[in-house]
Amino acid sequence: MRKQIAAANWKMNLTLQQADALVNELLATPHNLGENQQAVFGVPFPYLISVKNKLDGKKNVFVAAQNCYDKKSGAYTGEVSAEMLQSIGVDYVILGHSERREYFNESNAMLAAKVNICFEYGLKPIFCCGEPLAIREAGTENSFVETQLKESLFHLTAEQLTGFVIAYEPIWAIGTGKTASNEQAQQMHAHIRGVFAKQYGDTVADSISILYGGSVKANNAKDIFGQPDVDGGLVGGASLVATDFATIINSLK
Ligand code: PGA
């Protein structure tokens, strides 16, 4: 059975002291992770080492960077490489979040290169896709998301895509308090799985964890995660509140 994942995306929030307090509070709040379930903490670069140390020894708990650069090393002032992340024991890297696509002009082609470099250094991408409101209103969201996936991921082998992690995040639902309905989430997740099934076959498609992101909260996580093709969530705002994120972890199926 594919992995069920509750992934926190702290974005550019919290001081080190606040981050420490949040992790301490979360560890003190009852939450259970079954064999097939994972909690992932997508934290700002400066806190990766300290959060990793705090979570050391906890079963099925991992840290994620929120980005990495697509070049190996060199004169790229201010950037962070996949090799650096590997060297500090980072497990996952969130790639292609809509905020990075929008504010930092990350293209599907650049994301293909980032996916490659993550594989090269043994990092697992959490690959984000999702449509803006205008595309949803025009009714062309399926082909929009399909193009994102094809242009960034279809060069990968079936082996690389086995157990891969995708996050579907409709941009109109991020940070807006507006969640996709359970039906809208399920419909798109099934579509995404179908896109991979067509290209790579059912076995690969069925192994891919597809997380939903966009205003996942403690009070709606159970319903959304209950959809057959929703394998957990990528959670922004609610991951900054320990009790809420613990509830979200406990909502995994
Ligand atoms: P949100 O963010 O939960 O605050 O809507 C989700 C995300 O952008 O990953």
PDB file of N, CA and C in Angstrom, residues 158-193:
ATOM      1  N   ALA A 158      10.346   4.352 -14.658  1.00  0.00           N
ATOM      2  CA  ALA A 158       9.294   3.776 -13.810  1.00  0.00           C
ATOM      3  C   ALA A 158       9.834   3.518 -12.402  1.00  0.00           C
ATOM      4  N   GLU A 159      11.072   3.119 -12.330  1.00  0.00           N
ATOM      5  CA  GLU A 159      11.675   2.836 -11.022  1.00  0.00           C
ATOM      6  C   GLU A 159      11.754   4.118 -10.179  1.00  0.00           C
ATOM      7  N   GLN A 160      12.155   5.224 -10.829  1.00  0.00           N
ATOM      8  CA  GLN A 160      12.255   6.490 -10.090  1.00  0.00           C
ATOM      9  C   GLN A 160      10.880   6.967  -9.619  1.00  0.00           C
ATOM     10  N   LEU A 161       9.847   6.668 -10.412  1.00  0.00           N
ATOM     11  CA  LEU A 161       8.511   7.154 -10.049  1.00  0.00           C
ATOM     12  C   LEU A 161       7.772   6.225  -9.088  1.00  0.00           C
ATOM     13  N   THR A 162       8.323   5.055  -8.865  1.00  0.00           N
ATOM     14  CA  THR A 162       7.686   4.139  -7.920  1.00  0.00           C
ATOM     15  C   THR A 162       7.859   4.692  -6.506  1.00  0.00           C
ATOM     16  N   GLY A 163       6.727   4.944  -5.839  1.00  0.00           N
ATOM     17  CA  GLY A 163       6.769   5.520  -4.493  1.00  0.00           C
ATOM     18  C   GLY A 163       7.009   7.025  -4.478  1.00  0.00           C
ATOM     19  N   PHE A 164       6.929   7.638  -5.640  1.00  0.00           N
ATOM     20  CA  PHE A 164       7.130   9.097  -5.751  1.00  0.00           C
ATOM     21  C   PHE A 164       6.025   9.839  -4.977  1.00  0.00           C
ATOM     22  N   VAL A 165       6.310  11.112  -4.638  1.00  0.00           N
ATOM     23  CA  VAL A 165       5.309  11.907  -3.906  1.00  0.00           C
ATOM     24  C   VAL A 165       4.965  13.174  -4.696  1.00  0.00           C
ATOM     25  N   ILE A 166       3.667  13.343  -4.940  1.00  0.00           N
ATOM     26  CA  ILE A 166       3.130  14.524  -5.623  1.00  0.00           C
ATOM     27  C   ILE A 166       2.269  15.283  -4.612  1.00  0.00           C
ATOM     28  N   ALA A 167       2.265  16.602  -4.690  1.00  0.00           N
ATOM     29  CA  ALA A 167       1.278  17.372  -3.924  1.00  0.00           C
ATOM     30  C   ALA A 167       0.441  18.169  -4.920  1.00  0.00           C
ATOM     31  N   TYR A 168      -0.849  17.886  -4.932  1.00  0.00           N
ATOM     32  CA  TYR A 168      -1.765  18.692  -5.767  1.00  0.00           C
ATOM     33  C   TYR A 168      -2.279  19.853  -4.918  1.00  0.00           C
ATOM     34  N   GLU A 169      -1.961  21.068  -5.355  1.00  0.00           N
ATOM     35  CA  GLU A 169      -2.379  22.245  -4.602  1.00  0.00           C
ATOM     36  C   GLU A 169      -3.037  23.247  -5.540  1.00  0.00           C
ATOM     37  N   PRO A 170      -4.370  23.244  -5.596  1.00  0.00           N
ATOM     38  CA  PRO A 170      -5.040  24.276  -6.404  1.00  0.00           C
ATOM     39  C   PRO A 170      -4.689  25.645  -5.823  1.00  0.00           C
ATOM     40  N   ILE A 171      -4.152  26.527  -6.650  1.00  0.00           N
ATOM     41  CA  ILE A 171      -3.607  27.788  -6.130  1.00  0.00           C
ATOM     42  C   ILE A 171      -4.698  28.623  -5.459  1.00  0.00           C
ATOM     43  N   TRP A 172      -5.906  28.501  -5.962  1.00  0.00           N
ATOM     44  CA  TRP A 172      -7.022  29.278  -5.399  1.00  0.00           C
ATOM     45  C   TRP A 172      -7.411  28.805  -3.996  1.00  0.00           C
ATOM     46  N   ALA A 173      -6.850  27.702  -3.555  1.00  0.00           N
ATOM     47  CA  ALA A 173      -7.183  27.202  -2.220  1.00  0.00           C
ATOM     48  C   ALA A 173      -6.050  27.404  -1.213  1.00  0.00           C
ATOM     49  N   ILE A 174      -4.903  27.935  -1.676  1.00  0.00           N
ATOM     50  CA  ILE A 174      -3.745  28.066  -0.783  1.00  0.00           C
ATOM     51  C   ILE A 174      -3.841  29.341   0.034  1.00  0.00           C
ATOM     52  N   GLY A 175      -3.883  29.157   1.348  1.00  0.00           N
ATOM     53  CA  GLY A 175      -3.887  30.311   2.249  1.00  0.00           C
ATOM     54  C   GLY A 175      -5.143  31.154   2.164  1.00  0.00           C
ATOM     55  N   THR A 176      -6.161  30.660   1.481  1.00  0.00           N
ATOM     56  CA  THR A 176      -7.373  31.452   1.276  1.00  0.00           C
ATOM     57  C   THR A 176      -8.507  31.020   2.197  1.00  0.00           C
ATOM     58  N   GLY A 177      -8.312  29.874   2.850  1.00  0.00           N
ATOM     59  CA  GLY A 177      -9.389  29.328   3.671  1.00  0.00           C
ATOM     60  C   GLY A 177     -10.409  28.602   2.816  1.00  0.00           C
ATOM     61  N   LYS A 178     -10.209  28.645   1.506  1.00  0.00           N
ATOM     62  CA  LYS A 178     -11.131  27.997   0.559  1.00  0.00           C
ATOM     63  C   LYS A 178     -10.530  26.636   0.204  1.00  0.00           C
ATOM     64  N   THR A 179     -11.186  25.564   0.589  1.00  0.00           N
ATOM     65  CA  THR A 179     -10.642  24.246   0.259  1.00  0.00           C
ATOM     66  C   THR A 179     -11.359  23.718  -0.973  1.00  0.00           C
ATOM     67  N   ALA A 180     -10.648  22.941  -1.773  1.00  0.00           N
ATOM     68  CA  ALA A 180     -11.358  22.216  -2.828  1.00  0.00           C
ATOM     69  C   ALA A 180     -12.354  21.296  -2.134  1.00  0.00           C
ATOM     70  N   SER A 181     -13.505  21.063  -2.748  1.00  0.00           N
ATOM     71  CA  SER A 181     -14.449  20.121  -2.141  1.00  0.00           C
ATOM     72  C   SER A 181     -13.829  18.733  -2.202  1.00  0.00           C
ATOM     73  N   ASN A 182     -14.360  17.829  -1.386  1.00  0.00           N
ATOM     74  CA  ASN A 182     -13.845  16.451  -1.415  1.00  0.00           C
ATOM     75  C   ASN A 182     -13.924  15.883  -2.831  1.00  0.00           C
ATOM     76  N   GLU A 183     -15.007  16.225  -3.526  1.00  0.00           N
ATOM     77  CA  GLU A 183     -15.204  15.704  -4.890  1.00  0.00           C
ATOM     78  C   GLU A 183     -14.169  16.294  -5.849  1.00  0.00           C
ATOM     79  N   GLN A 184     -13.924  17.619  -5.710  1.00  0.00           N
ATOM     80  CA  GLN A 184     -12.929  18.255  -6.600  1.00  0.00           C
ATOM     81  C   GLN A 184     -11.543  17.662  -6.358  1.00  0.00           C
ATOM     82  N   ALA A 185     -11.195  17.442  -5.085  1.00  0.00           N
ATOM     83  CA  ALA A 185      -9.879  16.872  -4.772  1.00  0.00           C
ATOM     84  C   ALA A 185      -9.786  15.457  -5.335  1.00  0.00           C
ATOM     85  N   GLN A 186     -10.799  14.646  -5.061  1.00  0.00           N
ATOM     86  CA  GLN A 186     -10.765  13.258  -5.540  1.00  0.00           C
ATOM     87  C   GLN A 186     -10.691  13.200  -7.065  1.00  0.00           C
ATOM     88  N   GLN A 187     -11.471  14.056  -7.721  1.00  0.00           N
ATOM     89  CA  GLN A 187     -11.494  14.036  -9.189  1.00  0.00           C
ATOM     90  C   GLN A 187     -10.101  14.331  -9.741  1.00  0.00           C
ATOM     91  N   MET A 188      -9.435  15.365  -9.206  1.00  0.00           N
ATOM     92  CA  MET A 188      -8.108  15.718  -9.728  1.00  0.00           C
ATOM     93  C   MET A 188      -7.064  14.665  -9.347  1.00  0.00           C
ATOM     94  N   HIS A 189      -7.153  14.138  -8.143  1.00  0.00           N
ATOM     95  CA  HIS A 189      -6.176  13.116  -7.738  1.00  0.00           C
ATOM     96  C   HIS A 189      -6.306  11.868  -8.617  1.00  0.00           C
ATOM     97  N   ALA A 190      -7.540  11.511  -8.929  1.00  0.00           N
ATOM     98  CA  ALA A 190      -7.749  10.349  -9.812  1.00  0.00           C
ATOM     99  C   ALA A 190      -7.202  10.663 -11.205  1.00  0.00           C
ATOM    100  N   HIS A 191      -7.403  11.898 -11.644  1.00  0.00           N
ATOM    101  CA  HIS A 191      -6.875  12.300 -12.949  1.00  0.00           C
ATOM    102  C   HIS A 191      -5.348  12.183 -12.964  1.00  0.00           C
ATOM    103  N   ILE A 192      -4.707  12.700 -11.915  1.00  0.00           N
ATOM    104  CA  ILE A 192      -3.235  12.653 -11.837  1.00  0.00           C
ATOM    105  C   ILE A 192      -2.767  11.194 -11.859  1.00  0.00           C
ATOM    106  N   ARG A 193      -3.428  10.358 -11.085  1.00  0.00           N
ATOM    107  CA  ARG A 193      -3.025   8.942 -11.062  1.00  0.00           C
ATOM    108  C   ARG A 193      -3.204   8.328 -12.456  1.00  0.00           C
TER     109      ARG A 193
END
